[in-house]
Amino acid sequence: MTQALRKLVTFDEFVTKYPDNSGKRYELHDGVVVEMSQPTGEHEEVVGFLALNLSMEIGRLKLPYFIPKTALVKPLDSDSAYSPDVLLLNRPNLVNEPLWKKDSTVSLAESIPLVIEVVSSNWRDDYLTKVAAYETVGILEYWIVDYAALGGRRFIGNPKQPTISVYSLVDGEYQIRQFQSSSRIISPTFPELNLTAEQVFQAGSVPS
C-alpha cells in the first residue's frame, strides 16, 4: 500500500528532498508526498517485459524515443509529480522542457508519446487520479496494465479479469479500449506492435 506523508509541499521542495538516498520512491499528489510501496517481483517482471518489447519496437522503427530509468511527469501549474512504471520520451522535444536537465521532469505532451502504469495495491491512483492528470497534460496514449485484476469491477468487469486498458486522446478526451486474454493490444503509438494481453500477463507468472 502507499502511505501519504501529510505535510503539503511544493514541487520545488519535493524534488529537493525526495527521493532520498534510501532507494524509496515517492510521488507528489496535489502537494501531498506519497511513498510508493516496494513492488512485487511479478510487477517488476511485467514492467521489464513491456520496457524490453517497446524498446525493440522503437529500435526497429528508428523512432527518436527512449525509456528513462527514472523521470517525473509534472502537470503544468500543479504541485503534482508522477513516476510512471514505463515512460516513453521524445528526445527532440526535451529542449523545450525547462525542468528536464536539472530535475529529469517533463510537462509537455509533445515530450511524452506513451505512459504505462502497472497496477499494484494503489490501483485507484492509476484508474482515477492519473487518468485525469495525464488527460489534462494531453498525453496521447496511456496504458493501465492490471495483470493481477486488482482494479475495481467498474473498471475491469465482474467477475474481475486481468485487463490492459489503453486510453487514447481524441479531441482532448480519453477514449478507452480494453484487452484481455489472447487479444492483440492495439496501440496508436505502435500500430504494428505484435503483443497480446496474455503475453504481458504471463511475464508476471514465474514458471513452476
PDB file of C-alpha atoms in Angstrom:
ATOM      1  CA  MET A   1       0.000   0.000   0.000  1.00  0.00           C
ATOM      2  CA  THR A   2       1.008   3.617  -0.359  1.00  0.00           C
ATOM      3  CA  GLN A   3       1.454   5.824   2.655  1.00  0.00           C
ATOM      4  CA  ALA A   4       0.757   9.545   2.419  1.00  0.00           C
ATOM      5  CA  LEU A   5       3.004  11.893   4.375  1.00  0.00           C
ATOM      6  CA  ARG A   6       0.504  14.632   5.093  1.00  0.00           C
ATOM      7  CA  LYS A   7       2.508  17.852   5.164  1.00  0.00           C
ATOM      8  CA  LEU A   8       1.822  19.791   1.957  1.00  0.00           C
ATOM      9  CA  VAL A   9       4.912  20.609  -0.063  1.00  0.00           C
ATOM     10  CA  THR A  10       5.596  22.419  -3.316  1.00  0.00           C
ATOM     11  CA  PHE A  11       7.114  20.735  -6.348  1.00  0.00           C
ATOM     12  CA  ASP A  12      10.426  22.538  -5.749  1.00  0.00           C
ATOM     13  CA  GLU A  13      10.516  21.246  -2.178  1.00  0.00           C
ATOM     14  CA  PHE A  14       9.643  17.775  -3.395  1.00  0.00           C
ATOM     15  CA  VAL A  15      12.461  17.463  -5.935  1.00  0.00           C
ATOM     16  CA  THR A  16      14.924  18.891  -3.419  1.00  0.00           C
ATOM     17  CA  LYS A  17      14.096  16.390  -0.663  1.00  0.00           C
ATOM     18  CA  TYR A  18      12.615  13.347  -2.457  1.00  0.00           C
ATOM     19  CA  PRO A  19      13.688  10.805  -3.393  1.00  0.00           C
ATOM     20  CA  ASP A  20      16.397  10.449  -0.771  1.00  0.00           C
ATOM     21  CA  ASN A  21      19.286   8.010  -0.640  1.00  0.00           C
ATOM     22  CA  SER A  22      17.176   5.228   0.878  1.00  0.00           C
ATOM     23  CA  GLY A  23      16.130   3.906  -2.523  1.00  0.00           C
ATOM     24  CA  LYS A  24      12.452   4.574  -1.817  1.00  0.00           C
ATOM     25  CA  ARG A  25      10.171   6.019  -4.496  1.00  0.00           C
ATOM     26  CA  TYR A  26       7.852   8.950  -3.979  1.00  0.00           C
ATOM     27  CA  GLU A  27       5.197  10.826  -5.932  1.00  0.00           C
ATOM     28  CA  LEU A  28       3.599  14.177  -5.272  1.00  0.00           C
ATOM     29  CA  HIS A  29      -0.211  14.279  -5.412  1.00  0.00           C
ATOM     30  CA  ASP A  30      -1.559  17.839  -5.109  1.00  0.00           C
ATOM     31  CA  GLY A  31       1.090  18.784  -2.575  1.00  0.00           C
ATOM     32  CA  VAL A  32       0.928  15.507  -0.645  1.00  0.00           C
ATOM     33  CA  VAL A  33       4.048  13.327  -0.707  1.00  0.00           C
ATOM     34  CA  VAL A  34       3.109   9.699  -1.333  1.00  0.00           C
ATOM     35  CA  GLU A  35       5.611   6.959  -0.536  1.00  0.00           C
ATOM     36  CA  MET A  36       5.326   4.158  -3.073  1.00  0.00           C
ATOM     37  CA  SER A  37       5.331   0.633  -1.713  1.00  0.00           C
ATOM     38  CA  GLN A  38       8.054  -1.794  -2.734  1.00  0.00           C
ATOM     39  CA  PRO A  39       6.734  -3.544  -5.875  1.00  0.00           C
ATOM     40  CA  THR A  40       6.345  -7.301  -6.085  1.00  0.00           C
ATOM     41  CA  GLY A  41       8.608  -9.390  -8.251  1.00  0.00           C
ATOM     42  CA  GLU A  42       5.747 -10.107 -10.640  1.00  0.00           C
ATOM     43  CA  HIS A  43       5.099  -6.379 -11.020  1.00  0.00           C
ATOM     44  CA  GLU A  44       8.729  -5.761 -11.951  1.00  0.00           C
ATOM     45  CA  GLU A  45       8.743  -8.664 -14.424  1.00  0.00           C
ATOM     46  CA  VAL A  46       5.756  -7.145 -16.238  1.00  0.00           C
ATOM     47  CA  VAL A  47       7.406  -3.702 -16.248  1.00  0.00           C
ATOM     48  CA  GLY A  48      10.639  -5.164 -17.615  1.00  0.00           C
ATOM     49  CA  PHE A  49       8.826  -7.168 -20.287  1.00  0.00           C
ATOM     50  CA  LEU A  50       6.944  -4.106 -21.513  1.00  0.00           C
ATOM     51  CA  ALA A  51      10.030  -1.888 -21.496  1.00  0.00           C
ATOM     52  CA  LEU A  52      12.001  -4.503 -23.445  1.00  0.00           C
ATOM     53  CA  ASN A  53       9.340  -5.027 -26.102  1.00  0.00           C
ATOM     54  CA  LEU A  54       8.679  -1.329 -26.592  1.00  0.00           C
ATOM     55  CA  SER A  55      12.407  -0.626 -26.783  1.00  0.00           C
ATOM     56  CA  MET A  56      12.720  -3.247 -29.504  1.00  0.00           C
ATOM     57  CA  GLU A  57       9.885  -1.605 -31.435  1.00  0.00           C
ATOM     58  CA  ILE A  58      11.474   1.826 -31.009  1.00  0.00           C
ATOM     59  CA  GLY A  59      14.715   0.454 -32.441  1.00  0.00           C
ATOM     60  CA  ARG A  60      13.012  -1.361 -35.291  1.00  0.00           C
ATOM     61  CA  LEU A  61      11.135   1.773 -36.370  1.00  0.00           C
ATOM     62  CA  LYS A  62      14.126   4.063 -35.687  1.00  0.00           C
ATOM     63  CA  LEU A  63      11.973   6.404 -33.596  1.00  0.00           C
ATOM     64  CA  PRO A  64      13.592   9.220 -31.567  1.00  0.00           C
ATOM     65  CA  TYR A  65      12.170   7.814 -28.327  1.00  0.00           C
ATOM     66  CA  PHE A  66      13.769   6.338 -25.229  1.00  0.00           C
ATOM     67  CA  ILE A  67      12.682   4.963 -21.861  1.00  0.00           C
ATOM     68  CA  PRO A  68      14.390   6.669 -18.901  1.00  0.00           C
ATOM     69  CA  LYS A  69      15.191   4.766 -15.742  1.00  0.00           C
ATOM     70  CA  THR A  70      13.763   7.468 -13.504  1.00  0.00           C
ATOM     71  CA  ALA A  71      11.808  10.551 -14.571  1.00  0.00           C
ATOM     72  CA  LEU A  72       8.794  12.509 -13.416  1.00  0.00           C
ATOM     73  CA  VAL A  73       5.681  13.714 -15.217  1.00  0.00           C
ATOM     74  CA  LYS A  74       4.522  17.038 -13.792  1.00  0.00           C
ATOM     75  CA  PRO A  75       1.245  18.578 -14.971  1.00  0.00           C
ATOM     76  CA  LEU A  76       1.738  22.290 -15.506  1.00  0.00           C
ATOM     77  CA  ASP A  77       0.500  24.687 -12.819  1.00  0.00           C
ATOM     78  CA  SER A  78       0.144  21.940 -10.219  1.00  0.00           C
ATOM     79  CA  ASP A  79       2.020  20.580  -7.247  1.00  0.00           C
ATOM     80  CA  SER A  80       1.878  17.024  -8.525  1.00  0.00           C
ATOM     81  CA  ALA A  81       4.582  14.803  -9.976  1.00  0.00           C
ATOM     82  CA  TYR A  82       4.166  11.184 -11.048  1.00  0.00           C
ATOM     83  CA  SER A  83       6.750   8.466 -11.588  1.00  0.00           C
ATOM     84  CA  PRO A  84       5.315   6.093 -14.239  1.00  0.00           C
ATOM     85  CA  ASP A  85       6.333   2.450 -14.419  1.00  0.00           C
ATOM     86  CA  VAL A  86       7.170   2.888 -18.112  1.00  0.00           C
ATOM     87  CA  LEU A  87       7.607   6.330 -19.676  1.00  0.00           C
ATOM     88  CA  LEU A  88       8.425   6.975 -23.329  1.00  0.00           C
ATOM     89  CA  LEU A  89      10.120  10.271 -24.034  1.00  0.00           C
ATOM     90  CA  ASN A  90      10.503  12.063 -27.343  1.00  0.00           C
ATOM     91  CA  ARG A  91      14.140  13.142 -27.224  1.00  0.00           C
ATOM     92  CA  PRO A  92      13.942  16.076 -29.726  1.00  0.00           C
ATOM     93  CA  ASN A  93      11.330  17.877 -27.626  1.00  0.00           C
ATOM     94  CA  LEU A  94      13.283  17.746 -24.381  1.00  0.00           C
ATOM     95  CA  VAL A  95      14.989  21.022 -25.303  1.00  0.00           C
ATOM     96  CA  ASN A  96      11.600  22.660 -24.630  1.00  0.00           C
ATOM     97  CA  GLU A  97      11.286  21.159 -21.147  1.00  0.00           C
ATOM     98  CA  PRO A  98      12.501  23.691 -18.547  1.00  0.00           C
ATOM     99  CA  LEU A  99      12.760  21.073 -15.783  1.00  0.00           C
ATOM    100  CA  TRP A 100      14.400  18.269 -17.763  1.00  0.00           C
ATOM    101  CA  LYS A 101      18.122  18.974 -17.384  1.00  0.00           C
ATOM    102  CA  LYS A 102      18.013  19.750 -13.665  1.00  0.00           C
ATOM    103  CA  ASP A 103      15.191  17.535 -12.377  1.00  0.00           C
ATOM    104  CA  SER A 104      14.553  14.927 -15.137  1.00  0.00           C
ATOM    105  CA  THR A 105      10.944  16.133 -15.201  1.00  0.00           C
ATOM    106  CA  VAL A 106       8.656  16.619 -18.194  1.00  0.00           C
ATOM    107  CA  SER A 107       5.398  18.521 -18.516  1.00  0.00           C
ATOM    108  CA  LEU A 108       4.662  18.848 -22.242  1.00  0.00           C
ATOM    109  CA  ALA A 109       2.546  16.391 -24.187  1.00  0.00           C
ATOM    110  CA  GLU A 110       4.939  16.622 -27.142  1.00  0.00           C
ATOM    111  CA  SER A 111       7.629  15.063 -24.965  1.00  0.00           C
ATOM    112  CA  ILE A 112       5.516  12.087 -23.840  1.00  0.00           C
ATOM    113  CA  PRO A 113       4.213   9.708 -26.531  1.00  0.00           C
ATOM    114  CA  LEU A 114       3.172   6.993 -24.069  1.00  0.00           C
ATOM    115  CA  VAL A 115       2.843   6.329 -20.342  1.00  0.00           C
ATOM    116  CA  ILE A 116       2.259   2.912 -18.751  1.00  0.00           C
ATOM    117  CA  GLU A 117       1.223   2.180 -15.187  1.00  0.00           C
ATOM    118  CA  VAL A 118       1.334  -1.444 -13.970  1.00  0.00           C
ATOM    119  CA  VAL A 119      -1.325  -1.806 -11.299  1.00  0.00           C
ATOM    120  CA  SER A 120      -0.420  -2.589  -7.707  1.00  0.00           C
ATOM    121  CA  SER A 121      -2.270  -2.049  -4.438  1.00  0.00           C
ATOM    122  CA  ASN A 122      -2.771   1.674  -5.159  1.00  0.00           C
ATOM    123  CA  TRP A 123      -4.991   0.920  -8.168  1.00  0.00           C
ATOM    124  CA  ARG A 124      -7.270   3.896  -7.549  1.00  0.00           C
ATOM    125  CA  ASP A 125      -4.398   6.246  -8.370  1.00  0.00           C
ATOM    126  CA  ASP A 126      -3.937   4.580 -11.766  1.00  0.00           C
ATOM    127  CA  TYR A 127      -7.620   4.426 -12.715  1.00  0.00           C
ATOM    128  CA  LEU A 128      -8.749   7.759 -11.271  1.00  0.00           C
ATOM    129  CA  THR A 129      -6.017  10.262 -10.341  1.00  0.00           C
ATOM    130  CA  LYS A 130      -3.593   9.547 -13.173  1.00  0.00           C
ATOM    131  CA  VAL A 131      -6.202   9.171 -15.905  1.00  0.00           C
ATOM    132  CA  ALA A 132      -7.355  12.711 -15.149  1.00  0.00           C
ATOM    133  CA  ALA A 133      -3.818  14.068 -14.795  1.00  0.00           C
ATOM    134  CA  TYR A 134      -2.450  12.515 -17.991  1.00  0.00           C
ATOM    135  CA  GLU A 135      -5.525  13.604 -19.931  1.00  0.00           C
ATOM    136  CA  THR A 136      -5.025  17.170 -18.667  1.00  0.00           C
ATOM    137  CA  VAL A 137      -1.374  17.116 -19.769  1.00  0.00           C
ATOM    138  CA  GLY A 138      -2.536  15.901 -23.184  1.00  0.00           C
ATOM    139  CA  ILE A 139      -0.564  12.659 -23.253  1.00  0.00           C
ATOM    140  CA  LEU A 140      -1.729  10.853 -26.373  1.00  0.00           C
ATOM    141  CA  GLU A 141      -1.633   7.316 -25.001  1.00  0.00           C
ATOM    142  CA  TYR A 142      -1.852   5.829 -21.509  1.00  0.00           C
ATOM    143  CA  TRP A 143      -1.914   2.130 -20.608  1.00  0.00           C
ATOM    144  CA  ILE A 144      -3.134   0.634 -17.359  1.00  0.00           C
ATOM    145  CA  VAL A 145      -1.782  -2.917 -17.125  1.00  0.00           C
ATOM    146  CA  ASP A 146      -3.828  -4.764 -14.498  1.00  0.00           C
ATOM    147  CA  TYR A 147      -2.161  -8.174 -14.739  1.00  0.00           C
ATOM    148  CA  ALA A 148      -3.432  -9.346 -11.319  1.00  0.00           C
ATOM    149  CA  ALA A 149      -7.000  -7.969 -11.727  1.00  0.00           C
ATOM    150  CA  LEU A 150      -6.664  -5.702  -8.711  1.00  0.00           C
ATOM    151  CA  GLY A 151      -8.775  -2.814 -10.026  1.00  0.00           C
ATOM    152  CA  GLY A 152     -12.396  -2.155  -9.208  1.00  0.00           C
ATOM    153  CA  ARG A 153     -15.134  -4.077 -11.002  1.00  0.00           C
ATOM    154  CA  ARG A 154     -16.382  -0.891 -12.640  1.00  0.00           C
ATOM    155  CA  PHE A 155     -13.045  -0.737 -14.465  1.00  0.00           C
ATOM    156  CA  ILE A 156     -12.308  -4.361 -15.388  1.00  0.00           C
ATOM    157  CA  GLY A 157     -15.670  -6.092 -15.197  1.00  0.00           C
ATOM    158  CA  ASN A 158     -17.455  -8.542 -12.926  1.00  0.00           C
ATOM    159  CA  PRO A 159     -16.040 -11.099 -12.380  1.00  0.00           C
ATOM    160  CA  LYS A 160     -12.716  -9.284 -12.462  1.00  0.00           C
ATOM    161  CA  GLN A 161     -10.226 -10.357 -15.132  1.00  0.00           C
ATOM    162  CA  PRO A 162      -6.662  -9.327 -15.924  1.00  0.00           C
ATOM    163  CA  THR A 163      -7.066  -6.387 -18.289  1.00  0.00           C
ATOM    164  CA  ILE A 164      -4.987  -3.901 -20.241  1.00  0.00           C
ATOM    165  CA  SER A 165      -6.788  -0.581 -20.685  1.00  0.00           C
ATOM    166  CA  VAL A 166      -5.464   1.651 -23.454  1.00  0.00           C
ATOM    167  CA  TYR A 167      -6.546   5.289 -23.222  1.00  0.00           C
ATOM    168  CA  SER A 168      -6.145   7.281 -26.450  1.00  0.00           C
ATOM    169  CA  LEU A 169      -6.606  11.045 -26.596  1.00  0.00           C
ATOM    170  CA  VAL A 170      -9.303  12.064 -29.088  1.00  0.00           C
ATOM    171  CA  ASP A 171     -10.381  15.723 -29.263  1.00  0.00           C
ATOM    172  CA  GLY A 172      -8.883  16.368 -25.845  1.00  0.00           C
ATOM    173  CA  GLU A 173     -10.589  13.452 -24.101  1.00  0.00           C
ATOM    174  CA  TYR A 174      -9.524   9.882 -23.457  1.00  0.00           C
ATOM    175  CA  GLN A 175     -11.260   7.076 -25.312  1.00  0.00           C
ATOM    176  CA  ILE A 176     -10.677   3.626 -23.880  1.00  0.00           C
ATOM    177  CA  ARG A 177     -10.182   0.176 -25.403  1.00  0.00           C
ATOM    178  CA  GLN A 178      -9.603  -2.878 -23.244  1.00  0.00           C
ATOM    179  CA  PHE A 179      -7.728  -6.080 -23.988  1.00  0.00           C
ATOM    180  CA  GLN A 180      -7.890  -9.443 -22.238  1.00  0.00           C
ATOM    181  CA  SER A 181      -6.578 -12.984 -22.777  1.00  0.00           C
ATOM    182  CA  SER A 182      -5.432 -13.529 -26.386  1.00  0.00           C
ATOM    183  CA  SER A 183      -6.500 -10.108 -27.714  1.00  0.00           C
ATOM    184  CA  ARG A 184      -3.722  -8.257 -29.559  1.00  0.00           C
ATOM    185  CA  ILE A 185      -3.034  -4.895 -27.953  1.00  0.00           C
ATOM    186  CA  ILE A 186      -3.923  -2.022 -30.296  1.00  0.00           C
ATOM    187  CA  SER A 187      -1.564   0.888 -29.710  1.00  0.00           C
ATOM    188  CA  PRO A 188      -1.857   4.193 -31.616  1.00  0.00           C
ATOM    189  CA  THR A 189       1.830   4.865 -30.918  1.00  0.00           C
ATOM    190  CA  PHE A 190       2.931   1.414 -32.121  1.00  0.00           C
ATOM    191  CA  PRO A 191       0.281   0.220 -34.603  1.00  0.00           C
ATOM    192  CA  GLU A 192       2.430  -2.734 -35.713  1.00  0.00           C
ATOM    193  CA  LEU A 193       3.107  -3.966 -32.174  1.00  0.00           C
ATOM    194  CA  ASN A 194       2.605  -7.729 -32.135  1.00  0.00           C
ATOM    195  CA  LEU A 195       1.805  -8.343 -28.489  1.00  0.00           C
ATOM    196  CA  THR A 196      -1.214  -9.933 -26.808  1.00  0.00           C
ATOM    197  CA  ALA A 197      -2.594  -9.170 -23.379  1.00  0.00           C
ATOM    198  CA  GLU A 198      -1.866 -12.738 -22.285  1.00  0.00           C
ATOM    199  CA  GLN A 199       1.812 -12.433 -23.221  1.00  0.00           C
ATOM    200  CA  VAL A 200       2.074  -9.437 -20.919  1.00  0.00           C
ATOM    201  CA  PHE A 201       0.231 -11.185 -18.100  1.00  0.00           C
ATOM    202  CA  GLN A 202       2.405 -14.299 -18.408  1.00  0.00           C
ATOM    203  CA  ALA A 203       5.506 -12.150 -17.938  1.00  0.00           C
ATOM    204  CA  GLY A 204       4.449 -11.839 -14.312  1.00  0.00           C
ATOM    205  CA  SER A 205       3.976 -15.600 -13.833  1.00  0.00           C
ATOM    206  CA  VAL A 206       7.017 -17.431 -12.540  1.00  0.00           C
ATOM    207  CA  PRO A 207       7.176 -20.942 -14.068  1.00  0.00           C
ATOM    208  CA  SER A 208       6.708 -23.709 -11.515  1.00  0.00           C
TER     209      SER A 208
END
